[in-house]
Amino acid sequence: MTLQTELPPAPETDSELVTSGAFDAKQLVASLPQAVRKLNPRDQARSPVMFVVFIGAIITTALAIWHPSVFAWVVTAWLWFTVLFAGLAEAVAEGRGRAQADSLRKVKRDTVARVIGDDGSITSVPGSELTVGMRIVVEAGEVIAGDGDVVEGIATVDESAITGESAPVVRESGGDRCAVTGGTVVLSDRIVVRITTEPGQTFVDRMIALVEGAARKKTPNEIALDILLTALTIIFLLAVVAVGPMQQFAGEAADPIKLIALLVCLIPTTIGALVSSIGIAGMDRLVQRNVLAMSGRAVEAAGDVDTLLMDKTGTITFGNRRATAFHPAPGVPADELADVARLCSLADETPEGRSIVDLAGAHFSTALEDRGLEGEAGSVPRAQSRGPERSDGSPLVTVPFTAQTRMSGVDLDGVQYRKGAADSVRAWIGADATDVDSIVDDISSRGGTPLVVAAGTQVLGVVELSDVVKPGMAERFVQLRAMGIRTVMVTGDNPLTAAAIAAQAGVDDFVAQATPEDKLELIRREQAAGRLVAMTGDGTNDAPALAQADVGLAMNTGTSAAKEAGNMVDLDSDPTKLIEVVGIGKQLLITRGALTTFSLANDLAKYFAILPALFSTVYPQLDALNVMHLHSAQSAIVSAVVFNALVIVALIPLSLRGVTYRAVSPARLLRRNLLIYGVGGVITPFIGIWLIDLLVRLLPGMG
């Protein structure tokens, strides 16, 4: 007989990889003062393209003062607007970060900590004077004065000021949920925290510095793009310088203002103005999702990831395995198996132990009552010797679960009852459990975990624990596969269980019985083959692999060692969020590529607008290239300059939200990029310049 019960419905998961970041037009107005401050020459010099525009604006200003005209002043004004709008794009992105940083500053409080001395005495010390290694005691209602690890006790903590989540979290000594953050509040119980960071270097301090962009450095892709833009700028600069002598040779006086306008319109000003805002916005989108990236390089690396390592428990599966079925050995009644399994779990405080008690109690509620041992999991105190007595006075000795024995149970009426891993129970009874070997193998092959139950030397049967794959995971792995990312599940389970879960989840590969050394070796092997690797982790044993990975996403609930080793920290401690991080990295790269394509493509229209205008009086044949039928040379140049400035403002929202990324093949991605932003970059300026010309021709001096 096999008794089974239905699992509770699994919570729904978000199927969206990346959602657009919010954009508010009011941000443009609020960021104007900061944009004006960015007119400082030192700020302009950071972008070679915009520095050329900046110098051009200064020169045209001097020329307009020397020989004033409507044409000269209009061109000058719009060149300054171009420089201003470029600063505005970066100021808006930085402003969003500062707003988030202001909210984080509210978390910082100059609290008084109660420090435990070596002799056990407690002294009150200002939080700003805490040093690494100090131990502080924090009780319910008190603020944790600094970052650290819980070394004693267990408590619920309110971290809403940092994560935005209203639900409290549990922090306890030992394990992977011991890290606490300064500024959070203990809601219940009492804990002792060992400080792990110096004042001014806390997690909140680093978050503030990072979201403000103050510590942000250019990524390799940004540097490569800067080199490309600089090269194009130099090429066009030499070409425009050569136009002047050509005009004089053709018998037409060269106009420096026209040449400067030509240079500004031909160099890739659009992407040059937006490249900084794109990078800052990429990090900002991660912060909106409660992921703190330690550098822009980590965000971009996520976009180029080839191999993704994910832990099974808590990432691919829900984590807490539950008892779902009892499988009695031949000739053993099901109620006897359930009775002993529940008896062996009374002192087992793990989620698995509680689920066995729940399952047995739901269907065999009278079995333990007959023994006088009614109760719930954990209700029997742990003991290694004589323990509580039954209602008839006989002694009960509980045997708690340990990592060494991998068994738990009780000694009652001269009989030893045990439940645990199959190989551990075999070793304990000193014989093979041949009666249930097929059951054990069947459960393992289906991805479950078998626990063998024995009374003395008799095997009574097997309890099946199921680790359920989260809904939607298979679909997500399909999306990652479409991105060209190979997924690897890493688990400490046996190979049979690992293979079953891997097949059910749809990952490309798995590593069973993995040790920290195995994880590190796998990452190094992938990197040696030229691949970028990402992984998640929360424990101290994950720290080496997190540090080695190109993208290491550490959980905020994890140990300080894990958070220090990773280059990203997930404040929500949701390991599956790494999939979103990869999507945001892809989105950052495709946004920069799309806007670069648009910027280079719209130069084509400017050629048709300005070059015929420069030589139309000397070579009337060039008027055939005036396909937009622009009114005059002056109006054509002014229209091109105005469009050049306005398109930067028009693309600021796109640079902040990012181009929507879909998990498609690189070929389709390139084709979409060329069709939308390449063709669009050619067509849009023709329409825009023509419309602007209709208005510009009304100005005096544009005939």
XYZ file of C-alpha atoms in Angstrom:
703
model
C 0.000 0.000 0.000
C 1.260 3.488 -0.872
C -0.284 6.536 0.730
C 0.102 9.865 -1.036
C -1.113 13.379 -0.438
C -1.491 16.368 -2.712
C 1.103 19.111 -2.496
C -0.145 22.678 -1.960
C -0.307 24.782 -5.120
C 2.990 26.441 -5.950
C 3.166 30.236 -6.008
C 3.178 31.871 -9.381
C 6.390 33.298 -10.747
C 6.956 36.321 -12.928
C 7.583 35.297 -16.494
C 9.005 38.631 -17.519
C 12.784 38.768 -17.698
C 13.050 42.544 -17.864
C 10.489 45.280 -17.515
C 11.015 48.850 -18.555
C 12.250 51.246 -15.941
C 10.039 54.167 -15.085
C 10.627 57.502 -16.794
C 9.132 60.781 -15.634
C 9.327 63.871 -17.864
C 9.609 65.965 -14.695
C 13.062 64.466 -14.254
C 14.243 66.507 -17.232
C 13.263 69.778 -15.571
C 14.593 68.755 -12.160
C 17.942 67.740 -13.685
C 18.527 70.983 -15.631
C 20.656 72.657 -12.914
C 22.954 69.609 -12.783
C 23.136 69.602 -16.602
C 24.258 73.240 -16.562
C 26.978 72.388 -14.046
C 28.210 69.702 -16.445
C 29.219 72.454 -18.892
C 32.459 72.482 -16.921
C 35.330 71.751 -19.396
C 36.605 68.924 -17.172
C 33.243 67.139 -17.424
C 33.086 67.698 -21.182
C 36.594 66.315 -21.705
C 35.433 62.883 -20.521
C 33.629 62.404 -23.854
C 35.786 63.103 -26.940
C 32.735 63.583 -29.163
C 30.988 66.074 -26.892
C 34.258 67.847 -26.172
C 34.532 68.619 -29.895
C 30.982 69.999 -29.856
C 31.840 72.014 -26.740
C 34.895 73.577 -28.405
C 32.849 74.199 -31.552
C 30.206 76.041 -29.511
C 32.893 78.267 -27.959
C 34.359 79.111 -31.379
C 30.968 79.868 -32.956
C 30.133 82.088 -29.971
C 33.292 84.126 -30.593
C 32.554 84.317 -34.326
C 28.948 85.364 -33.687
C 30.133 88.180 -31.458
C 32.745 89.220 -34.042
C 30.380 89.090 -37.050
C 26.856 88.921 -35.648
C 24.040 87.518 -37.778
C 20.830 85.591 -37.227
C 22.417 82.527 -38.823
C 25.512 82.698 -36.606
C 23.553 83.153 -33.390
C 21.012 80.427 -34.208
C 23.787 77.906 -34.935
C 25.650 78.973 -31.789
C 22.562 78.662 -29.604
C 21.760 75.170 -30.841
C 25.330 74.000 -30.443
C 25.139 75.012 -26.794
C 21.785 73.269 -26.513
C 23.408 70.133 -27.928
C 26.075 70.230 -25.211
C 23.449 70.983 -22.562
C 21.173 68.153 -23.649
C 24.071 65.711 -23.549
C 24.694 66.699 -19.937
C 20.965 66.495 -19.283
C 20.847 62.822 -20.268
C 23.579 61.948 -17.785
C 22.124 64.236 -15.106
C 18.716 62.541 -15.313
C 20.310 59.097 -14.903
C 22.422 60.286 -11.982
C 19.429 62.057 -10.455
C 17.514 58.809 -10.213
C 20.462 57.300 -8.385
C 20.663 60.249 -5.993
C 16.960 59.913 -5.198
C 17.510 56.284 -4.288
C 20.598 57.218 -2.292
C 18.588 59.789 -0.311
C 16.128 57.092 0.706
C 19.026 54.865 1.745
C 20.503 57.615 3.906
C 17.376 57.473 6.023
C 18.426 53.948 6.974
C 21.651 55.207 8.525
C 21.192 56.095 12.160
C 23.735 57.056 14.744
C 22.552 54.418 17.183
C 24.091 53.359 20.464
C 25.326 49.777 20.507
C 25.674 47.556 23.555
C 29.084 45.957 23.222
C 29.894 42.702 25.029
C 33.330 42.753 26.627
C 35.709 39.825 27.048
C 34.565 39.465 30.654
C 30.908 39.421 29.644
C 30.234 42.987 30.729
C 28.096 45.225 28.491
C 29.166 48.759 27.572
C 27.241 51.351 25.557
C 29.235 52.573 22.531
C 28.135 54.926 19.690
C 27.546 53.015 16.457
C 30.103 55.199 14.678
C 32.828 53.817 16.983
C 32.210 50.121 16.347
C 35.184 48.199 14.981
C 35.568 44.835 13.296
C 35.353 41.948 15.759
C 33.220 43.685 18.389
C 30.199 41.755 19.592
C 26.974 43.645 20.224
C 23.701 42.465 21.732
C 20.451 43.540 20.062
C 16.980 42.871 21.446
C 13.435 43.280 20.148
C 12.644 46.845 19.094
C 16.304 47.872 18.792
C 18.197 48.990 15.694
C 21.221 46.945 14.610
C 24.087 49.421 14.824
C 26.404 47.925 12.200
C 26.914 45.217 9.610
C 27.795 41.814 10.979
C 27.005 38.138 11.426
C 24.717 36.645 14.067
C 26.876 34.494 16.330
C 24.280 33.732 18.991
C 20.497 33.450 18.997
C 17.726 33.748 16.446
C 15.399 36.674 15.709
C 13.058 38.182 13.149
C 14.412 41.331 11.519
C 12.649 44.137 9.648
C 14.755 44.893 6.529
C 12.056 46.874 4.702
C 14.150 50.056 4.765
C 16.688 48.327 2.508
C 14.759 45.724 0.541
C 11.355 47.386 0.413
C 9.737 44.118 1.515
C 7.364 44.473 4.458
C 7.607 40.837 5.573
C 10.188 40.271 8.329
C 13.005 37.795 7.820
C 14.641 35.315 10.168
C 18.314 35.691 11.056
C 20.109 33.061 13.121
C 23.584 32.036 14.137
C 25.429 29.595 11.916
C 24.363 28.551 8.462
C 23.756 30.837 5.513
C 21.229 33.239 7.053
C 23.373 34.911 9.646
C 24.225 38.233 7.957
C 22.537 41.393 9.242
C 22.739 44.958 7.959
C 23.186 48.096 10.021
C 20.044 50.217 10.217
C 17.621 47.293 10.230
C 15.388 46.594 13.225
C 15.090 43.461 15.365
C 11.408 42.640 15.843
C 11.608 39.703 18.227
C 13.952 37.790 20.518
C 17.611 38.558 21.178
C 20.736 38.104 19.051
C 24.440 38.699 19.428
C 26.100 40.186 16.345
C 29.809 40.216 15.538
C 30.685 43.391 13.600
C 32.357 42.692 10.241
C 32.816 46.197 8.749
C 34.370 49.463 9.847
C 32.252 52.644 10.154
C 31.850 54.365 6.789
C 32.367 51.090 4.933
C 29.040 49.453 5.754
C 26.789 47.840 3.211
C 24.505 50.886 3.183
C 27.489 53.204 2.681
C 28.583 51.172 -0.335
C 25.053 51.133 -1.699
C 24.807 54.918 -1.460
C 28.133 55.428 -3.234
C 27.265 52.966 -5.970
C 23.736 54.137 -6.755
C 24.949 57.731 -6.924
C 27.384 56.616 -9.601
C 30.313 58.178 -7.782
C 32.336 54.967 -7.820
C 31.274 53.912 -11.310
C 34.037 53.221 -13.803
C 33.766 52.721 -17.548
C 33.295 49.170 -18.687
C 35.425 47.511 -21.395
C 32.572 47.861 -23.886
C 32.231 51.553 -23.081
C 35.967 52.027 -23.528
C 35.821 50.210 -26.868
C 32.898 52.396 -27.946
C 34.802 55.519 -26.876
C 37.730 54.427 -29.060
C 35.361 53.947 -32.014
C 33.713 57.323 -31.478
C 37.092 59.036 -31.089
C 38.345 57.464 -34.314
C 35.217 58.570 -36.195
C 35.534 62.064 -34.753
C 39.157 62.347 -35.896
C 38.250 61.062 -39.379
C 35.405 63.554 -39.793
C 37.520 66.334 -38.314
C 40.187 65.769 -40.984
C 37.505 65.549 -43.671
C 35.847 68.815 -42.629
C 39.197 70.608 -42.358
C 39.828 69.563 -45.959
C 36.469 71.020 -47.074
C 37.632 74.572 -46.387
C 40.505 74.544 -48.933
C 38.211 72.757 -51.378
C 35.701 75.600 -51.100
C 38.408 78.206 -51.620
C 39.784 76.276 -54.605
C 36.277 76.228 -56.084
C 36.069 80.009 -55.676
C 33.803 80.156 -52.644
C 34.845 81.661 -49.313
C 34.888 79.130 -46.483
C 32.567 79.930 -43.590
C 33.972 78.591 -40.289
C 30.512 78.445 -38.710
C 29.200 76.268 -41.534
C 32.224 73.985 -41.271
C 31.768 73.639 -37.514
C 28.080 72.864 -38.020
C 29.035 70.244 -40.612
C 31.526 68.646 -38.207
C 29.045 68.550 -35.308
C 26.357 66.966 -37.483
C 28.645 64.346 -38.995
C 30.375 63.086 -35.853
C 28.289 60.584 -33.794
C 26.972 63.141 -31.312
C 23.807 61.174 -30.500
C 25.515 58.128 -29.038
C 28.338 60.273 -27.661
C 25.789 62.243 -25.658
C 23.866 59.200 -24.403
C 26.582 56.605 -23.731
C 27.084 57.630 -20.091
C 23.373 57.703 -19.318
C 22.938 54.221 -20.844
C 25.570 52.754 -18.501
C 24.232 54.505 -15.405
C 20.651 53.533 -16.296
C 21.703 49.884 -16.597
C 22.877 49.864 -12.991
C 19.776 51.831 -12.014
C 17.485 49.172 -13.492
C 19.196 46.591 -11.294
C 18.703 48.768 -8.216
C 15.000 49.048 -9.088
C 14.901 45.267 -8.843
C 16.744 45.308 -5.497
C 20.010 44.074 -6.996
C 23.135 46.024 -6.111
C 25.859 45.831 -8.757
C 29.321 46.616 -7.458
C 30.372 47.865 -10.911
C 28.986 48.589 -14.349
C 31.346 45.941 -15.651
C 29.411 43.284 -13.750
C 26.172 44.389 -15.442
C 27.728 44.152 -18.891
C 29.376 40.829 -18.073
C 25.899 39.514 -17.261
C 24.863 40.419 -20.782
C 27.697 38.333 -22.240
C 27.317 35.280 -19.959
C 27.798 31.924 -21.683
C 27.367 29.542 -18.722
C 24.978 29.919 -15.803
C 25.514 27.909 -12.610
C 22.463 27.612 -10.365
C 22.063 25.791 -7.089
C 19.198 23.298 -7.052
C 17.730 23.811 -3.612
C 15.905 27.116 -3.289
C 16.739 28.170 -6.837
C 15.397 25.572 -9.226
C 13.265 23.871 -6.566
C 11.331 25.361 -3.665
C 13.939 24.130 -1.218
C 12.020 22.567 1.642
C 11.343 18.949 0.735
C 8.085 17.574 2.060
C 6.923 14.065 2.862
C 4.505 13.089 0.108
C 4.144 9.300 0.439
C 4.727 6.263 2.673
C 5.954 3.090 0.931
C 5.699 0.083 3.348
C 8.023 -2.915 2.969
C 6.336 -6.212 2.006
C 4.188 -7.511 4.853
C 4.358 -4.271 6.888
C 1.066 -2.424 7.515
C 1.024 1.181 6.304
C -0.162 2.446 9.709
C 2.830 0.841 11.428
C 5.268 2.534 9.018
C 3.542 5.891 9.476
C 3.479 5.399 13.262
C 7.232 4.736 13.509
C 8.136 7.442 10.986
C 6.196 9.994 13.013
C 7.718 8.721 16.253
C 11.226 9.138 14.798
C 10.367 12.690 13.721
C 9.007 14.070 16.978
C 12.432 15.447 17.912
C 13.262 16.418 14.322
C 12.841 20.183 14.012
C 13.719 20.321 10.302
C 10.981 21.145 7.731
C 11.284 17.559 6.471
C 10.704 16.157 9.953
C 7.672 18.377 10.527
C 6.203 17.342 7.164
C 6.484 13.636 8.127
C 4.605 14.311 11.367
C 1.940 16.262 9.446
C 1.488 13.568 6.798
C 1.307 10.727 9.328
C -0.978 12.662 11.659
C -3.389 13.531 8.874
C -4.013 9.869 8.038
C -3.040 7.894 11.190
C -4.109 10.198 14.003
C -4.786 7.378 16.482
C -1.499 5.464 16.161
C 0.554 7.656 18.476
C -2.319 8.411 20.765
C -2.428 4.686 21.519
C 1.207 4.966 22.609
C 0.485 8.038 24.743
C 2.884 10.168 22.734
C 0.567 12.588 20.992
C 2.287 15.824 19.959
C 3.821 17.729 17.114
C 7.258 17.815 15.538
C 9.821 19.278 17.870
C 7.565 18.808 20.921
C 9.893 16.175 22.369
C 13.114 17.771 23.657
C 16.344 16.539 22.150
C 18.302 14.141 24.349
C 21.075 11.626 24.104
C 20.062 9.870 27.313
C 16.971 9.110 29.398
C 14.284 11.593 28.345
C 10.584 12.203 29.073
C 8.326 9.348 30.022
C 5.217 8.087 28.322
C 1.863 8.253 30.039
C 2.480 4.731 31.438
C 5.837 5.770 32.920
C 8.198 4.055 30.477
C 11.236 6.072 29.378
C 11.700 7.662 25.932
C 15.178 8.447 24.614
C 15.320 10.724 21.561
C 18.153 10.621 19.034
C 18.390 13.918 17.093
C 19.469 14.146 13.474
C 23.156 14.928 12.859
C 25.097 15.487 9.671
C 27.428 12.653 10.662
C 24.802 9.940 11.229
C 22.196 11.307 8.790
C 19.554 9.609 10.964
C 17.151 10.497 13.744
C 14.907 8.404 15.942
C 13.938 7.226 19.424
C 14.676 4.362 21.786
C 11.467 3.059 23.343
C 10.593 -0.122 25.272
C 13.985 -1.620 24.476
C 13.555 -1.073 20.723
C 15.616 1.358 18.652
C 13.620 3.140 15.931
C 15.478 5.046 13.214
C 14.780 6.886 9.989
C 17.413 8.322 7.659
C 19.351 8.001 4.424
C 19.301 4.511 2.926
C 23.043 3.900 3.167
C 23.119 5.182 6.768
C 20.294 2.878 7.843
C 21.951 -0.069 6.081
C 25.156 0.584 7.988
C 23.240 0.967 11.253
C 21.333 -2.324 10.996
C 24.408 -4.089 9.612
C 22.574 -5.581 6.633
C 21.240 -4.629 3.223
C 17.689 -3.325 3.067
C 16.913 -5.581 0.137
C 13.168 -5.434 0.719
C 13.031 -1.741 -0.122
C 16.014 -1.305 -2.489
C 13.727 -1.135 -5.499
C 11.554 1.474 -3.771
C 14.620 3.568 -2.907
C 15.897 3.406 -6.489
C 12.483 4.274 -7.916
C 12.077 7.336 -5.666
C 15.601 8.523 -6.473
C 15.059 8.070 -10.204
C 11.994 10.320 -10.002
C 13.940 13.066 -8.242
C 12.653 12.327 -4.755
C 14.598 11.701 -1.574
C 14.048 8.317 0.132
C 14.255 7.968 3.909
C 14.368 4.382 5.149
C 12.537 3.595 8.417
C 13.685 0.706 10.642
C 12.721 -0.870 13.962
C 15.766 -2.628 15.338
C 17.086 -4.743 12.478
C 13.763 -4.801 10.608
C 13.219 -2.397 7.717
C 9.623 -1.144 7.806
C 9.546 0.891 4.608
C 10.450 4.194 2.978
C 9.232 7.766 3.386
C 9.301 9.717 0.108
C 10.368 13.354 0.243
C 9.735 15.437 -2.857
C 11.649 18.527 -3.935
C 9.302 20.306 -6.328
C 10.623 22.253 -9.298
C 9.295 25.809 -9.314
C 6.678 26.457 -11.990
C 7.938 28.304 -15.027
C 11.564 27.242 -14.553
C 11.571 25.082 -17.684
C 10.277 28.011 -19.715
C 12.961 30.276 -18.284
C 15.675 27.831 -19.206
C 14.289 27.757 -22.739
C 14.652 31.544 -22.820
C 18.222 31.300 -21.570
C 18.991 28.671 -24.189
C 17.643 31.046 -26.847
C 20.067 33.657 -25.495
C 22.891 31.190 -26.095
C 23.427 30.510 -22.380
C 24.218 27.002 -21.141
C 22.583 26.205 -17.798
C 24.209 23.941 -15.201
C 22.487 22.785 -12.004
C 24.846 22.324 -9.053
C 23.684 20.169 -6.142
C 24.943 18.031 -3.317
C 22.337 15.358 -4.082
C 23.179 11.908 -5.369
C 23.478 11.499 -9.171
C 20.098 9.745 -9.573
C 18.178 12.489 -7.785
C 20.164 15.208 -9.545
C 19.510 13.662 -12.962
C 15.769 13.467 -12.345
C 15.491 17.085 -11.178
C 17.704 18.259 -14.054
C 15.479 16.499 -16.584
C 12.312 17.880 -15.014
C 13.668 21.443 -14.887
C 15.149 21.302 -18.373
C 18.715 22.398 -17.567
C 21.477 21.576 -20.024
C 23.761 19.829 -17.528
C 24.165 19.094 -13.829
C 26.878 18.410 -11.272
C 25.891 16.055 -8.441
C 27.507 15.706 -4.997
C 29.270 19.009 -5.682
C 31.807 20.343 -3.192
C 33.112 23.945 -3.098
C 36.219 22.690 -4.902
C 34.039 21.142 -7.622
C 32.220 24.443 -8.198
C 35.482 26.356 -8.417
C 37.008 23.840 -10.806
C 33.939 23.917 -13.049
C 34.051 27.721 -13.284
C 37.754 27.741 -14.059
C 37.282 25.089 -16.710
C 34.543 27.097 -18.410
C 36.598 30.297 -18.266
C 39.656 28.529 -19.683
C 37.481 27.659 -22.687
C 36.812 31.359 -23.235
C 33.338 31.486 -21.664
C 31.892 33.991 -19.193
C 30.342 32.344 -16.136
C 27.634 33.490 -13.721
C 26.555 31.832 -10.481
C 24.496 32.385 -7.350
C 25.476 31.636 -3.766
C 24.811 32.538 -0.154
C 27.188 30.495 1.979
C 30.791 30.882 3.014
C 31.541 27.739 1.028
C 30.259 29.565 -2.084
C 32.643 32.502 -1.630
C 35.560 31.093 -3.711
C 33.271 30.307 -6.650
C 31.468 33.666 -6.368
C 34.808 35.457 -6.484
C 35.975 33.393 -9.464
C 32.774 33.814 -11.508
C 32.492 36.715 -13.932
C 29.078 37.465 -12.437
C 28.689 36.389 -8.816
C 25.230 37.099 -7.394
C 25.334 36.811 -3.601
C 22.195 36.659 -1.480
C 21.694 39.424 1.085
C 20.637 36.772 3.611
C 23.945 34.996 3.124
C 27.195 35.285 4.978
C 29.419 38.354 4.857
C 32.048 36.271 3.073
C 29.622 35.515 0.240
C 28.566 39.163 -0.120
C 32.157 40.339 -0.159
C 33.114 37.752 -2.780
C 30.294 38.457 -5.252
C 30.114 41.488 -7.526
C 26.332 41.715 -7.130
C 24.074 41.393 -4.096
C 20.388 40.537 -4.332
C 18.603 42.349 -1.514
C 15.546 40.106 -1.930
C 17.685 36.953 -1.719
C 15.914 35.396 -4.692
C 18.438 33.213 -6.548
C 16.229 33.021 -9.643
C 16.691 36.757 -10.090
C 19.999 35.989 -11.790
C 17.905 35.284 -14.870
C 16.599 38.863 -14.701
C 20.137 40.147 -14.188
C 21.222 38.381 -17.376
C 18.262 39.934 -19.176
C 19.153 43.423 -17.934
C 22.768 42.933 -19.020
C 21.562 41.894 -22.464
C 19.231 44.881 -22.499
C 22.104 47.239 -21.656
C 24.240 45.909 -24.496
C 21.464 45.955 -27.083
C 20.432 49.478 -26.039
C 23.925 50.764 -26.627
C 24.156 48.875 -29.924
C 20.747 50.125 -31.097
C 21.509 53.769 -30.331
C 24.966 53.477 -31.907
C 23.332 52.079 -35.056
C 20.786 54.914 -35.064
C 23.456 57.563 -34.487
C 25.653 56.387 -37.356
C 22.692 55.856 -39.694
C 21.214 59.325 -39.292
C 24.486 60.873 -40.466
C 23.444 59.858 -43.968
C 20.560 62.331 -44.000
C 22.814 65.101 -42.740
C 25.121 64.550 -45.704
C 22.202 65.230 -48.045
C 21.223 68.306 -46.015
C 24.557 70.083 -45.509
C 26.978 69.105 -48.297
C 24.755 70.342 -51.157
C 24.203 73.524 -49.162
C 27.927 74.205 -48.847
C 28.686 73.854 -52.568
C 25.359 74.724 -54.213
C 26.466 78.154 -55.410
C 29.687 76.838 -56.989
C 28.344 73.535 -58.279
C 24.633 73.928 -59.105
C 24.594 70.285 -60.162
C 24.741 69.311 -56.477
C 21.225 70.670 -56.099
C 20.085 67.259 -57.360
C 21.223 65.869 -54.007
C 18.893 68.262 -52.200
C 16.225 65.547 -52.071
C 14.496 67.244 -49.138
C 14.143 70.478 -51.159
C 15.518 72.516 -48.295
C 14.974 76.264 -48.645
C 18.554 77.551 -48.598
C 22.087 76.759 -47.489
C 21.586 78.608 -44.202
C 18.226 76.996 -43.419
C 19.593 73.547 -44.298
C 22.529 73.892 -41.919
C 20.412 75.324 -39.100
C 17.790 72.580 -39.564
C 20.432 69.865 -39.367
C 21.954 71.402 -36.212
C 18.541 71.778 -34.552
C 17.598 68.191 -35.386
C 20.962 67.011 -34.076
C 20.184 68.570 -30.693
C 16.523 67.598 -30.457
C 17.131 63.928 -31.252
C 19.292 63.654 -28.120
C 16.388 64.832 -25.954
C 13.998 62.511 -27.786
C 16.211 59.495 -27.069
C 16.829 60.201 -23.347
C 13.741 58.179 -22.254
C 14.856 55.269 -24.429
C 18.378 55.329 -22.996
C 16.937 55.244 -19.462
C 14.289 52.556 -20.051
C 16.437 50.499 -22.387
C 15.534 48.754 -25.604
C 13.239 45.778 -25.018
C 15.230 42.568 -25.183
C 13.708 39.280 -26.301
C 15.372 35.900 -26.086
C 16.038 35.357 -29.798
C 19.023 34.202 -31.804
C 21.871 36.690 -32.445
C 21.034 36.695 -36.164
C 17.425 37.739 -35.532
C 18.590 40.261 -32.973
C 20.985 41.861 -35.476
C 18.327 41.869 -38.189
C 15.819 43.584 -35.901
C 18.445 46.099 -34.830
C 19.252 47.034 -38.428
C 15.635 47.174 -39.566
C 14.370 49.294 -36.676
C 17.306 51.477 -35.666
C 19.345 51.318 -38.873
C 16.537 52.037 -41.315
C 14.828 54.268 -38.745
C 18.068 56.168 -38.272
C 18.125 56.915 -41.998
C 14.456 57.845 -42.457
C 13.831 59.877 -39.289
C 16.373 62.659 -40.014
C 15.019 63.168 -43.547
C 11.551 63.792 -42.124
C 12.780 65.745 -39.102
C 15.154 68.043 -40.964
C 12.519 68.729 -43.636
C 9.909 69.698 -41.021
C 12.355 71.900 -39.120
C 13.337 73.597 -42.377
C 9.717 74.632 -42.932
C 9.936 76.624 -39.708
C 13.522 77.848 -40.001
C 12.937 79.405 -43.426
C 10.564 81.864 -41.749
C 13.452 83.393 -39.789
C 15.075 86.533 -41.224
C 18.435 85.976 -42.909
C 17.647 82.384 -43.930
C 16.840 83.163 -47.556
